[in-house]
């Protein structure tokens, strides 16, 4: 795969500071040397991300990009985080997604005291204490208000009963964060809560059964259906004194999460573009490299243009987030646009490779499969369109 870093800013300009350029280049170099070889070997085998790779990611600080400096993190923002996510996903989308289990989940760590919290964050920064998030259910996707999995308080314990779906990394995680119904008497959203609890990495505790969901992509880790059968965990007060978070806390941070998913889409699209460029230069037909043919050149030009348009929108959204300004409409726009773009670009890349693209001998089919998922998870394209249209037109009128 060619290295197109020379096409990116190399001197401070616009959004780019020296620190951001350094982080981007470090992540890109790591992806080229460490992630791509692992992905090319393990993805066709549906293998898991090796512990050694996770350890190296921890050493580079990838799990603590947005973690405050007082907790040992880098204390940076969404911009830096999304830049690193994009570069890692250029190699393997699951690797770019894995660092979200530190950066986006450190605030949900189950801890009764600040000292305990600090100790666990230190392990998280090394990649040794990562979480998994369970919100969706077999009959509940975007309609979060219909969550049925319930938690009943019994003295100093929660008793959780119900099923969860699409819980990625649940087996290897050291703690789970579960969205449950804690108060059936309250209106749908108001009755929701968030419960976090520790578990032993590599297994499930008594009262929880996990079954891997067969997927067509997003390999590198497994995604589970979880069954809670009167599972008991302690009622831990958070350091701020609260016991459980409500729906507003569940919904908080969506802007950053959508920007990060746009970054994942961009990584897959960029990886596919670079693969297609190299193949077009190497593949000879009718006595010439296919990169000489206008049809191929125009495809690549269109692909690169769409990637850059999505990337610039992501930079804008990240800048707004880091400045503390609301940008929920724009965050939905970039998640929607980048996901749709990634499917088109990766499909075109596969087309450029022709029959070779439909084999596992080239990574383009991996980018294609993984890009397709970005239109579904973290709020489907249709959900983003609803959010955007509501912002433009107001809520639909009802009879």
mmCIF file of C-alpha atoms in Angstrom:
data_model
loop_
_atom_site.group_PDB
_atom_site.id
_atom_site.type_symbol
_atom_site.label_atom_id
_atom_site.label_comp_id
_atom_site.label_asym_id
_atom_site.label_seq_id
_atom_site.Cartn_x
_atom_site.Cartn_y
_atom_site.Cartn_z
ATOM 1 C CA UNK A 1 0.000 0.000 0.000
ATOM 2 C CA UNK A 2 1.449 3.417 -0.913
ATOM 3 C CA UNK A 3 2.103 5.986 1.787
ATOM 4 C CA UNK A 4 0.279 9.190 0.889
ATOM 5 C CA UNK A 5 1.386 11.086 3.987
ATOM 6 C CA UNK A 6 3.257 13.503 1.717
ATOM 7 C CA UNK A 7 -0.121 14.706 0.449
ATOM 8 C CA UNK A 8 -1.165 15.746 3.975
ATOM 9 C CA UNK A 9 -0.051 18.929 5.776
ATOM 10 C CA UNK A 10 3.541 18.720 7.007
ATOM 11 C CA UNK A 11 3.731 22.222 8.494
ATOM 12 C CA UNK A 12 1.380 23.991 10.956
ATOM 13 C CA UNK A 13 -1.518 25.458 8.989
ATOM 14 C CA UNK A 14 -5.236 25.849 9.534
ATOM 15 C CA UNK A 15 -6.385 23.084 11.876
ATOM 16 C CA UNK A 16 -2.926 21.541 11.940
ATOM 17 C CA UNK A 17 -0.558 22.211 14.830
ATOM 18 C CA UNK A 18 2.856 20.612 15.194
ATOM 19 C CA UNK A 19 1.443 18.298 17.873
ATOM 20 C CA UNK A 20 -1.398 17.143 15.638
ATOM 21 C CA UNK A 21 0.936 16.512 12.711
ATOM 22 C CA UNK A 22 3.214 14.484 14.976
ATOM 23 C CA UNK A 23 0.315 12.385 16.295
ATOM 24 C CA UNK A 24 -1.022 11.759 12.797
ATOM 25 C CA UNK A 25 2.357 10.690 11.472
ATOM 26 C CA UNK A 26 3.008 8.454 14.476
ATOM 27 C CA UNK A 27 -0.370 6.744 14.066
ATOM 28 C CA UNK A 28 0.164 6.369 10.326
ATOM 29 C CA UNK A 29 3.601 4.856 10.765
ATOM 30 C CA UNK A 30 2.296 2.481 13.435
ATOM 31 C CA UNK A 31 -0.562 1.419 11.171
ATOM 32 C CA UNK A 32 1.704 0.733 8.211
ATOM 33 C CA UNK A 33 4.284 -1.229 10.201
ATOM 34 C CA UNK A 34 2.177 -2.930 12.879
ATOM 35 C CA UNK A 35 -1.546 -2.935 12.089
ATOM 36 C CA UNK A 36 -1.674 -3.744 8.373
ATOM 37 C CA UNK A 37 0.435 -6.923 8.550
ATOM 38 C CA UNK A 38 -1.682 -8.215 11.439
ATOM 39 C CA UNK A 39 -4.930 -7.294 9.706
ATOM 40 C CA UNK A 40 -3.925 -8.888 6.402
ATOM 41 C CA UNK A 41 -3.102 -12.122 8.213
ATOM 42 C CA UNK A 42 -5.880 -12.351 10.813
ATOM 43 C CA UNK A 43 -8.933 -10.804 9.166
ATOM 44 C CA UNK A 44 -9.289 -13.609 6.577
ATOM 45 C CA UNK A 45 -9.086 -16.043 9.496
ATOM 46 C CA UNK A 46 -11.629 -14.018 11.535
ATOM 47 C CA UNK A 47 -8.928 -13.797 14.190
ATOM 48 C CA UNK A 48 -8.813 -11.491 17.201
ATOM 49 C CA UNK A 49 -6.530 -8.508 17.755
ATOM 50 C CA UNK A 50 -3.423 -9.901 19.515
ATOM 51 C CA UNK A 51 -2.597 -8.791 23.048
ATOM 52 C CA UNK A 52 0.869 -7.766 21.864
ATOM 53 C CA UNK A 53 -0.621 -5.221 19.466
ATOM 54 C CA UNK A 54 -2.869 -3.837 22.217
ATOM 55 C CA UNK A 55 0.165 -3.484 24.471
ATOM 56 C CA UNK A 56 2.012 -1.492 21.796
ATOM 57 C CA UNK A 57 -1.021 0.770 21.373
ATOM 58 C CA UNK A 58 -0.982 1.417 25.105
ATOM 59 C CA UNK A 59 2.705 2.320 25.018
ATOM 60 C CA UNK A 60 1.979 4.962 22.376
ATOM 61 C CA UNK A 61 -0.803 6.493 24.474
ATOM 62 C CA UNK A 62 -3.641 5.655 22.114
ATOM 63 C CA UNK A 63 -6.024 4.639 24.915
ATOM 64 C CA UNK A 64 -5.644 7.960 26.719
ATOM 65 C CA UNK A 65 -5.796 10.619 24.005
ATOM 66 C CA UNK A 66 -8.854 12.343 25.531
ATOM 67 C CA UNK A 67 -8.228 11.253 29.126
ATOM 68 C CA UNK A 68 -7.350 14.302 31.280
ATOM 69 C CA UNK A 69 -3.703 14.824 32.117
ATOM 70 C CA UNK A 70 -4.417 14.621 35.848
ATOM 71 C CA UNK A 71 -5.372 10.979 35.248
ATOM 72 C CA UNK A 72 -2.250 10.255 33.204
ATOM 73 C CA UNK A 73 -3.798 10.786 29.780
ATOM 74 C CA UNK A 74 -2.802 13.197 27.024
ATOM 75 C CA UNK A 75 -5.700 15.565 27.733
ATOM 76 C CA UNK A 76 -6.349 16.237 24.044
ATOM 77 C CA UNK A 77 -9.584 16.650 22.133
ATOM 78 C CA UNK A 78 -11.846 15.081 19.548
ATOM 79 C CA UNK A 79 -9.682 16.364 16.722
ATOM 80 C CA UNK A 80 -6.583 14.466 17.806
ATOM 81 C CA UNK A 81 -8.634 11.419 18.706
ATOM 82 C CA UNK A 82 -10.371 11.277 15.319
ATOM 83 C CA UNK A 83 -7.089 11.793 13.452
ATOM 84 C CA UNK A 84 -5.628 8.741 15.209
ATOM 85 C CA UNK A 85 -8.817 6.697 14.726
ATOM 86 C CA UNK A 86 -8.797 7.389 10.991
ATOM 87 C CA UNK A 87 -5.183 6.314 10.632
ATOM 88 C CA UNK A 88 -5.680 3.094 12.618
ATOM 89 C CA UNK A 89 -8.809 2.231 10.628
ATOM 90 C CA UNK A 90 -6.800 2.651 7.448
ATOM 91 C CA UNK A 91 -5.276 -0.624 8.585
ATOM 92 C CA UNK A 92 -8.090 -2.425 10.413
ATOM 93 C CA UNK A 93 -11.321 -0.819 11.553
ATOM 94 C CA UNK A 94 -11.515 -2.971 14.666
ATOM 95 C CA UNK A 95 -8.155 -1.595 15.847
ATOM 96 C CA UNK A 96 -9.349 1.985 15.441
ATOM 97 C CA UNK A 97 -12.537 1.076 17.267
ATOM 98 C CA UNK A 98 -10.652 -0.582 20.113
ATOM 99 C CA UNK A 99 -9.156 2.663 21.422
ATOM 100 C CA UNK A 100 -12.699 3.956 21.916
ATOM 101 C CA UNK A 101 -12.960 1.407 24.746
ATOM 102 C CA UNK A 102 -10.531 3.543 26.660
ATOM 103 C CA UNK A 103 -10.997 7.138 25.518
ATOM 104 C CA UNK A 104 -14.799 7.037 25.420
ATOM 105 C CA UNK A 105 -15.339 4.750 28.420
ATOM 106 C CA UNK A 106 -12.995 5.994 31.134
ATOM 107 C CA UNK A 107 -15.801 8.117 32.602
ATOM 108 C CA UNK A 108 -17.949 4.992 33.043
ATOM 109 C CA UNK A 109 -15.398 2.988 35.039
ATOM 110 C CA UNK A 110 -17.055 1.320 38.063
ATOM 111 C CA UNK A 111 -15.318 2.836 41.077
ATOM 112 C CA UNK A 112 -16.426 3.761 44.587
ATOM 113 C CA UNK A 113 -13.523 6.127 45.287
ATOM 114 C CA UNK A 114 -11.264 8.459 43.341
ATOM 115 C CA UNK A 115 -8.261 6.321 44.323
ATOM 116 C CA UNK A 116 -9.869 3.201 42.845
ATOM 117 C CA UNK A 117 -10.865 5.133 39.751
ATOM 118 C CA UNK A 118 -7.317 6.442 39.265
ATOM 119 C CA UNK A 119 -5.870 2.947 39.622
ATOM 120 C CA UNK A 120 -8.205 1.559 36.982
ATOM 121 C CA UNK A 121 -7.605 4.442 34.598
ATOM 122 C CA UNK A 122 -3.873 3.768 34.842
ATOM 123 C CA UNK A 123 -4.485 0.186 33.714
ATOM 124 C CA UNK A 124 -6.837 1.384 30.973
ATOM 125 C CA UNK A 125 -4.138 3.629 29.551
ATOM 126 C CA UNK A 126 -1.967 0.533 29.125
ATOM 127 C CA UNK A 127 -4.788 -1.325 27.361
ATOM 128 C CA UNK A 128 -5.134 -3.709 30.310
ATOM 129 C CA UNK A 129 -8.532 -2.527 31.545
ATOM 130 C CA UNK A 130 -10.970 -1.901 28.689
ATOM 131 C CA UNK A 131 -14.750 -1.803 28.702
ATOM 132 C CA UNK A 132 -17.683 -2.983 26.615
ATOM 133 C CA UNK A 133 -21.011 -1.191 26.200
ATOM 134 C CA UNK A 134 -24.359 -3.002 26.127
ATOM 135 C CA UNK A 135 -27.338 -0.924 25.045
ATOM 136 C CA UNK A 136 -29.103 -2.586 22.080
ATOM 137 C CA UNK A 137 -31.426 -5.547 22.589
ATOM 138 C CA UNK A 138 -32.853 -8.216 20.268
ATOM 139 C CA UNK A 139 -35.955 -6.042 19.791
ATOM 140 C CA UNK A 140 -34.436 -2.639 20.489
ATOM 141 C CA UNK A 141 -32.050 -0.742 18.247
ATOM 142 C CA UNK A 142 -32.381 3.002 17.747
ATOM 143 C CA UNK A 143 -35.547 3.124 19.879
ATOM 144 C CA UNK A 144 -33.597 3.290 23.125
ATOM 145 C CA UNK A 145 -36.708 4.303 25.080
ATOM 146 C CA UNK A 146 -38.088 0.784 24.574
ATOM 147 C CA UNK A 147 -35.248 -0.961 26.446
ATOM 148 C CA UNK A 148 -36.676 -3.864 28.434
ATOM 149 C CA UNK A 149 -33.662 -5.303 30.256
ATOM 150 C CA UNK A 150 -34.377 -4.442 33.872
ATOM 151 C CA UNK A 151 -32.404 -3.923 37.050
ATOM 152 C CA UNK A 152 -34.052 -4.239 40.449
ATOM 153 C CA UNK A 153 -32.305 -3.062 43.570
ATOM 154 C CA UNK A 154 -32.006 -5.639 46.339
ATOM 155 C CA UNK A 155 -30.223 -4.057 49.271
ATOM 156 C CA UNK A 156 -26.673 -3.318 48.205
ATOM 157 C CA UNK A 157 -26.985 -5.187 44.899
ATOM 158 C CA UNK A 158 -28.561 -4.768 41.513
ATOM 159 C CA UNK A 159 -30.340 -7.791 40.077
ATOM 160 C CA UNK A 160 -30.291 -7.621 36.275
ATOM 161 C CA UNK A 161 -32.562 -9.708 34.042
ATOM 162 C CA UNK A 162 -32.947 -9.541 30.274
ATOM 163 C CA UNK A 163 -31.040 -9.718 27.005
ATOM 164 C CA UNK A 164 -28.583 -7.455 25.227
ATOM 165 C CA UNK A 165 -27.417 -7.576 21.615
ATOM 166 C CA UNK A 166 -24.457 -6.199 19.661
ATOM 167 C CA UNK A 167 -22.102 -5.996 22.640
ATOM 168 C CA UNK A 168 -18.661 -5.957 21.028
ATOM 169 C CA UNK A 169 -15.592 -7.046 23.013
ATOM 170 C CA UNK A 170 -17.805 -8.300 25.850
ATOM 171 C CA UNK A 171 -15.678 -11.381 26.466
ATOM 172 C CA UNK A 172 -12.276 -9.656 26.651
ATOM 173 C CA UNK A 173 -13.503 -6.575 28.498
ATOM 174 C CA UNK A 174 -12.624 -5.974 32.139
ATOM 175 C CA UNK A 175 -15.888 -4.167 32.828
ATOM 176 C CA UNK A 176 -19.332 -3.858 31.279
ATOM 177 C CA UNK A 177 -21.538 -0.789 31.052
ATOM 178 C CA UNK A 178 -25.190 -1.807 30.674
ATOM 179 C CA UNK A 179 -28.196 0.384 29.899
ATOM 180 C CA UNK A 180 -31.171 -0.950 31.850
ATOM 181 C CA UNK A 181 -34.627 -0.012 33.023
ATOM 182 C CA UNK A 182 -34.306 0.842 36.705
ATOM 183 C CA UNK A 183 -37.719 2.441 37.239
ATOM 184 C CA UNK A 184 -40.642 0.992 35.251
ATOM 185 C CA UNK A 185 -43.016 3.572 36.748
ATOM 186 C CA UNK A 186 -41.313 6.531 35.079
ATOM 187 C CA UNK A 187 -41.791 7.541 31.433
ATOM 188 C CA UNK A 188 -39.711 5.542 28.990
ATOM 189 C CA UNK A 189 -36.564 7.671 28.878
ATOM 190 C CA UNK A 190 -36.721 8.767 32.493
ATOM 191 C CA UNK A 191 -36.850 5.160 33.680
ATOM 192 C CA UNK A 192 -33.496 4.239 32.187
ATOM 193 C CA UNK A 193 -30.219 3.918 34.061
ATOM 194 C CA UNK A 194 -26.637 2.883 33.468
ATOM 195 C CA UNK A 195 -24.944 0.210 35.570
ATOM 196 C CA UNK A 196 -21.234 -0.542 35.350
ATOM 197 C CA UNK A 197 -19.511 -3.506 36.941
ATOM 198 C CA UNK A 198 -16.202 -5.309 36.812
ATOM 199 C CA UNK A 199 -15.726 -8.766 35.313
ATOM 200 C CA UNK A 200 -12.785 -11.036 34.675
ATOM 201 C CA UNK A 201 -11.363 -10.460 31.212
ATOM 202 C CA UNK A 202 -11.792 -13.482 28.968
ATOM 203 C CA UNK A 203 -14.921 -14.892 30.591
ATOM 204 C CA UNK A 204 -18.426 -14.100 31.808
ATOM 205 C CA UNK A 205 -19.470 -14.163 35.467
ATOM 206 C CA UNK A 206 -22.220 -16.313 36.953
ATOM 207 C CA UNK A 207 -25.599 -15.035 35.803
ATOM 208 C CA UNK A 208 -24.389 -13.866 32.362
ATOM 209 C CA UNK A 209 -24.189 -16.008 29.263
ATOM 210 C CA UNK A 210 -22.642 -14.764 26.044
ATOM 211 C CA UNK A 211 -23.059 -16.097 22.514
ATOM 212 C CA UNK A 212 -20.965 -14.679 19.635
ATOM 213 C CA UNK A 213 -23.026 -13.211 16.795
ATOM 214 C CA UNK A 214 -21.939 -14.451 13.334
ATOM 215 C CA UNK A 215 -20.817 -11.388 11.343
ATOM 216 C CA UNK A 216 -19.736 -10.811 7.755
ATOM 217 C CA UNK A 217 -17.032 -8.373 8.853
ATOM 218 C CA UNK A 218 -15.706 -6.186 11.672
ATOM 219 C CA UNK A 219 -13.387 -8.994 12.698
ATOM 220 C CA UNK A 220 -10.609 -8.538 15.216
ATOM 221 C CA UNK A 221 -12.941 -9.034 18.142
ATOM 222 C CA UNK A 222 -16.229 -10.806 18.744
ATOM 223 C CA UNK A 223 -19.667 -9.272 19.147
ATOM 224 C CA UNK A 224 -22.065 -10.884 21.596
ATOM 225 C CA UNK A 225 -25.648 -11.473 22.542
ATOM 226 C CA UNK A 226 -25.786 -11.420 26.331
ATOM 227 C CA UNK A 227 -28.379 -13.076 28.549
ATOM 228 C CA UNK A 228 -28.678 -11.782 32.128
ATOM 229 C CA UNK A 229 -30.389 -14.263 34.434
ATOM 230 C CA UNK A 230 -30.793 -12.506 37.786
ATOM 231 C CA UNK A 231 -27.189 -11.410 37.581
ATOM 232 C CA UNK A 232 -26.080 -9.650 40.757
ATOM 233 C CA UNK A 233 -23.587 -6.824 40.978
ATOM 234 C CA UNK A 234 -22.886 -4.299 43.729
ATOM 235 C CA UNK A 235 -24.611 -0.929 43.911
ATOM 236 C CA UNK A 236 -21.601 1.348 43.666
ATOM 237 C CA UNK A 237 -21.949 5.028 44.274
ATOM 238 C CA UNK A 238 -19.864 7.036 41.885
ATOM 239 C CA UNK A 239 -17.309 9.449 43.312
ATOM 240 C CA UNK A 240 -19.832 12.251 42.690
ATOM 241 C CA UNK A 241 -22.312 10.438 44.945
ATOM 242 C CA UNK A 242 -24.724 9.240 42.261
ATOM 243 C CA UNK A 243 -25.806 5.634 41.902
ATOM 244 C CA UNK A 244 -27.036 5.450 38.307
ATOM 245 C CA UNK A 245 -27.068 7.757 35.311
ATOM 246 C CA UNK A 246 -30.221 8.707 33.474
ATOM 247 C CA UNK A 247 -31.047 8.971 29.784
ATOM 248 C CA UNK A 248 -29.430 12.404 29.464
ATOM 249 C CA UNK A 249 -26.112 10.885 30.485
ATOM 250 C CA UNK A 250 -26.630 8.069 27.998
ATOM 251 C CA UNK A 251 -27.183 10.568 25.201
ATOM 252 C CA UNK A 252 -24.317 12.871 26.213
ATOM 253 C CA UNK A 253 -21.205 12.605 24.117
ATOM 254 C CA UNK A 254 -23.070 11.584 20.969
ATOM 255 C CA UNK A 255 -21.469 14.381 18.971
ATOM 256 C CA UNK A 256 -17.963 13.063 19.690
ATOM 257 C CA UNK A 257 -19.057 9.465 19.087
ATOM 258 C CA UNK A 258 -20.514 10.358 15.690
ATOM 259 C CA UNK A 259 -17.365 12.224 14.712
ATOM 260 C CA UNK A 260 -15.336 9.162 15.702
ATOM 261 C CA UNK A 261 -17.537 6.924 13.560
ATOM 262 C CA UNK A 262 -16.989 9.311 10.656
ATOM 263 C CA UNK A 263 -13.255 8.856 11.295
ATOM 264 C CA UNK A 264 -13.690 5.089 11.104
ATOM 265 C CA UNK A 265 -15.506 5.476 7.784
ATOM 266 C CA UNK A 266 -12.718 7.690 6.494
ATOM 267 C CA UNK A 267 -10.054 5.195 7.516
ATOM 268 C CA UNK A 268 -11.715 2.374 5.606
ATOM 269 C CA UNK A 269 -12.240 4.584 2.554
ATOM 270 C CA UNK A 270 -8.649 5.887 2.596
ATOM 271 C CA UNK A 271 -7.263 2.373 2.919
ATOM 272 C CA UNK A 272 -9.356 1.251 -0.046
ATOM 273 C CA UNK A 273 -8.284 4.249 -2.121
ATOM 274 C CA UNK A 274 -4.587 3.625 -1.465
ATOM 275 C CA UNK A 275 -4.983 -0.053 -2.328
ATOM 276 C CA UNK A 276 -6.774 0.831 -5.573
ATOM 277 C CA UNK A 277 -4.130 3.399 -6.553
ATOM 278 C CA UNK A 278 -1.299 0.927 -6.075
ATOM 279 C CA UNK A 279 -3.159 -1.816 -7.955
ATOM 280 C CA UNK A 280 -3.980 0.538 -10.844
ATOM 281 C CA UNK A 281 -0.277 1.355 -11.185
ATOM 282 C CA UNK A 282 0.792 -2.288 -11.085
ATOM 283 C CA UNK A 283 -1.945 -3.954 -13.140
ATOM 284 C CA UNK A 284 -1.144 -4.021 -16.855
ATOM 285 C CA UNK A 285 -3.815 -4.610 -19.497
ATOM 286 C CA UNK A 286 -3.598 -3.997 -23.236
ATOM 287 C CA UNK A 287 0.072 -3.219 -22.769
ATOM 288 C CA UNK A 288 -0.444 -0.352 -20.292
ATOM 289 C CA UNK A 289 -1.061 0.098 -16.566
ATOM 290 C CA UNK A 290 -4.790 0.464 -16.013
ATOM 291 C CA UNK A 291 -3.964 3.728 -14.208
ATOM 292 C CA UNK A 292 -3.490 5.174 -17.732
ATOM 293 C CA UNK A 293 -7.135 4.620 -18.632
ATOM 294 C CA UNK A 294 -9.494 7.549 -18.141
ATOM 295 C CA UNK A 295 -12.245 5.425 -16.619
ATOM 296 C CA UNK A 296 -9.931 4.330 -13.809
ATOM 297 C CA UNK A 297 -8.388 7.782 -13.356
ATOM 298 C CA UNK A 298 -11.802 9.421 -13.040
ATOM 299 C CA UNK A 299 -12.946 6.813 -10.537
ATOM 300 C CA UNK A 300 -9.902 7.509 -8.371
ATOM 301 C CA UNK A 301 -10.368 11.274 -8.703
ATOM 302 C CA UNK A 302 -13.988 11.021 -7.558
ATOM 303 C CA UNK A 303 -13.080 8.712 -4.672
ATOM 304 C CA UNK A 304 -10.340 11.045 -3.427
ATOM 305 C CA UNK A 305 -12.642 14.073 -3.686
ATOM 306 C CA UNK A 306 -15.406 12.436 -1.654
ATOM 307 C CA UNK A 307 -12.936 11.336 1.018
ATOM 308 C CA UNK A 308 -11.497 14.824 1.362
ATOM 309 C CA UNK A 309 -14.959 16.425 1.550
ATOM 310 C CA UNK A 310 -15.921 14.108 4.412
ATOM 311 C CA UNK A 311 -12.577 14.655 6.127
ATOM 312 C CA UNK A 312 -12.901 18.435 6.091
ATOM 313 C CA UNK A 313 -16.426 18.226 7.516
ATOM 314 C CA UNK A 314 -15.100 15.964 10.258
ATOM 315 C CA UNK A 315 -12.340 18.457 11.067
ATOM 316 C CA UNK A 316 -14.943 21.200 11.383
ATOM 317 C CA UNK A 317 -17.159 19.131 13.687
ATOM 318 C CA UNK A 318 -14.195 18.128 15.860
ATOM 319 C CA UNK A 319 -13.131 21.768 16.111
ATOM 320 C CA UNK A 320 -16.626 22.753 17.262
ATOM 321 C CA UNK A 321 -16.699 19.963 19.837
ATOM 322 C CA UNK A 322 -13.299 20.928 21.216
ATOM 323 C CA UNK A 323 -14.390 24.573 21.409
ATOM 324 C CA UNK A 324 -17.398 23.552 23.510
ATOM 325 C CA UNK A 325 -19.961 24.584 20.928
ATOM 326 C CA UNK A 326 -23.077 22.534 20.148
ATOM 327 C CA UNK A 327 -22.997 20.862 16.751
ATOM 328 C CA UNK A 328 -25.437 17.968 17.000
ATOM 329 C CA UNK A 329 -26.836 18.600 13.500
ATOM 330 C CA UNK A 330 -23.370 18.808 11.947
ATOM 331 C CA UNK A 331 -22.211 15.725 13.871
ATOM 332 C CA UNK A 332 -25.106 13.763 12.386
ATOM 333 C CA UNK A 333 -24.252 15.179 8.974
ATOM 334 C CA UNK A 334 -20.641 14.017 9.095
ATOM 335 C CA UNK A 335 -21.555 10.581 10.416
ATOM 336 C CA UNK A 336 -24.172 10.199 7.656
ATOM 337 C CA UNK A 337 -22.052 11.629 4.835
ATOM 338 C CA UNK A 338 -18.862 9.773 5.746
ATOM 339 C CA UNK A 339 -20.605 6.403 6.145
ATOM 340 C CA UNK A 340 -22.429 6.702 2.822
ATOM 341 C CA UNK A 341 -19.210 7.888 1.171
ATOM 342 C CA UNK A 342 -17.210 4.972 2.583
ATOM 343 C CA UNK A 343 -19.541 2.393 1.095
ATOM 344 C CA UNK A 344 -19.339 4.028 -2.338
ATOM 345 C CA UNK A 345 -15.556 4.464 -2.267
ATOM 346 C CA UNK A 346 -14.747 0.966 -1.039
ATOM 347 C CA UNK A 347 -17.113 -0.520 -3.620
ATOM 348 C CA UNK A 348 -15.414 1.451 -6.389
ATOM 349 C CA UNK A 349 -12.024 0.314 -5.121
ATOM 350 C CA UNK A 350 -13.148 -3.292 -5.318
ATOM 351 C CA UNK A 351 -14.376 -2.626 -8.863
ATOM 352 C CA UNK A 352 -10.963 -1.284 -9.866
ATOM 353 C CA UNK A 353 -9.322 -4.478 -8.645
ATOM 354 C CA UNK A 354 -11.889 -6.519 -10.550
ATOM 355 C CA UNK A 355 -11.823 -10.232 -9.785
ATOM 356 C CA UNK A 356 -8.793 -9.750 -7.545
ATOM 357 C CA UNK A 357 -10.877 -7.472 -5.346
ATOM 358 C CA UNK A 358 -13.369 -10.244 -4.719
ATOM 359 C CA UNK A 359 -10.720 -12.381 -3.062
ATOM 360 C CA UNK A 360 -9.204 -12.224 0.405
ATOM 361 C CA UNK A 361 -5.767 -11.878 -1.196
ATOM 362 C CA UNK A 362 -6.198 -8.091 -1.152
ATOM 363 C CA UNK A 363 -7.434 -5.926 1.752
ATOM 364 C CA UNK A 364 -9.990 -4.034 -0.308
ATOM 365 C CA UNK A 365 -12.730 -6.579 0.429
ATOM 366 C CA UNK A 366 -12.084 -6.021 4.158
ATOM 367 C CA UNK A 367 -12.520 -2.278 3.765
ATOM 368 C CA UNK A 368 -15.701 -2.881 1.770
ATOM 369 C CA UNK A 369 -17.257 -5.183 4.378
ATOM 370 C CA UNK A 370 -16.288 -2.963 7.295
ATOM 371 C CA UNK A 371 -17.397 0.262 5.595
ATOM 372 C CA UNK A 372 -20.862 -1.189 5.106
ATOM 373 C CA UNK A 373 -21.275 -1.461 8.854
ATOM 374 C CA UNK A 374 -20.681 2.251 9.417
ATOM 375 C CA UNK A 375 -24.070 2.971 7.830
ATOM 376 C CA UNK A 376 -25.716 0.880 10.550
ATOM 377 C CA UNK A 377 -24.003 1.168 13.918
ATOM 378 C CA UNK A 378 -23.820 4.249 16.168
ATOM 379 C CA UNK A 379 -27.154 5.369 14.717
ATOM 380 C CA UNK A 380 -28.074 4.279 11.188
ATOM 381 C CA UNK A 381 -27.983 6.611 8.193
ATOM 382 C CA UNK A 382 -31.754 6.899 8.417
ATOM 383 C CA UNK A 383 -31.572 7.967 12.066
ATOM 384 C CA UNK A 384 -29.016 10.636 11.138
ATOM 385 C CA UNK A 385 -31.286 11.864 8.348
ATOM 386 C CA UNK A 386 -34.119 12.145 10.850
ATOM 387 C CA UNK A 387 -31.971 14.183 13.240
ATOM 388 C CA UNK A 388 -30.828 16.470 10.428
ATOM 389 C CA UNK A 389 -34.301 16.958 8.988
ATOM 390 C CA UNK A 390 -35.754 17.640 12.454
ATOM 391 C CA UNK A 391 -33.130 20.353 12.915
ATOM 392 C CA UNK A 392 -34.063 21.880 9.572
ATOM 393 C CA UNK A 393 -37.851 21.493 9.702
ATOM 394 C CA UNK A 394 -38.762 20.916 13.314
ATOM 395 C CA UNK A 395 -40.444 17.778 14.578
ATOM 396 C CA UNK A 396 -43.067 16.240 12.254
ATOM 397 C CA UNK A 397 -46.610 17.385 12.917
ATOM 398 C CA UNK A 398 -48.947 14.867 14.495
ATOM 399 C CA UNK A 399 -52.721 14.593 14.124
#
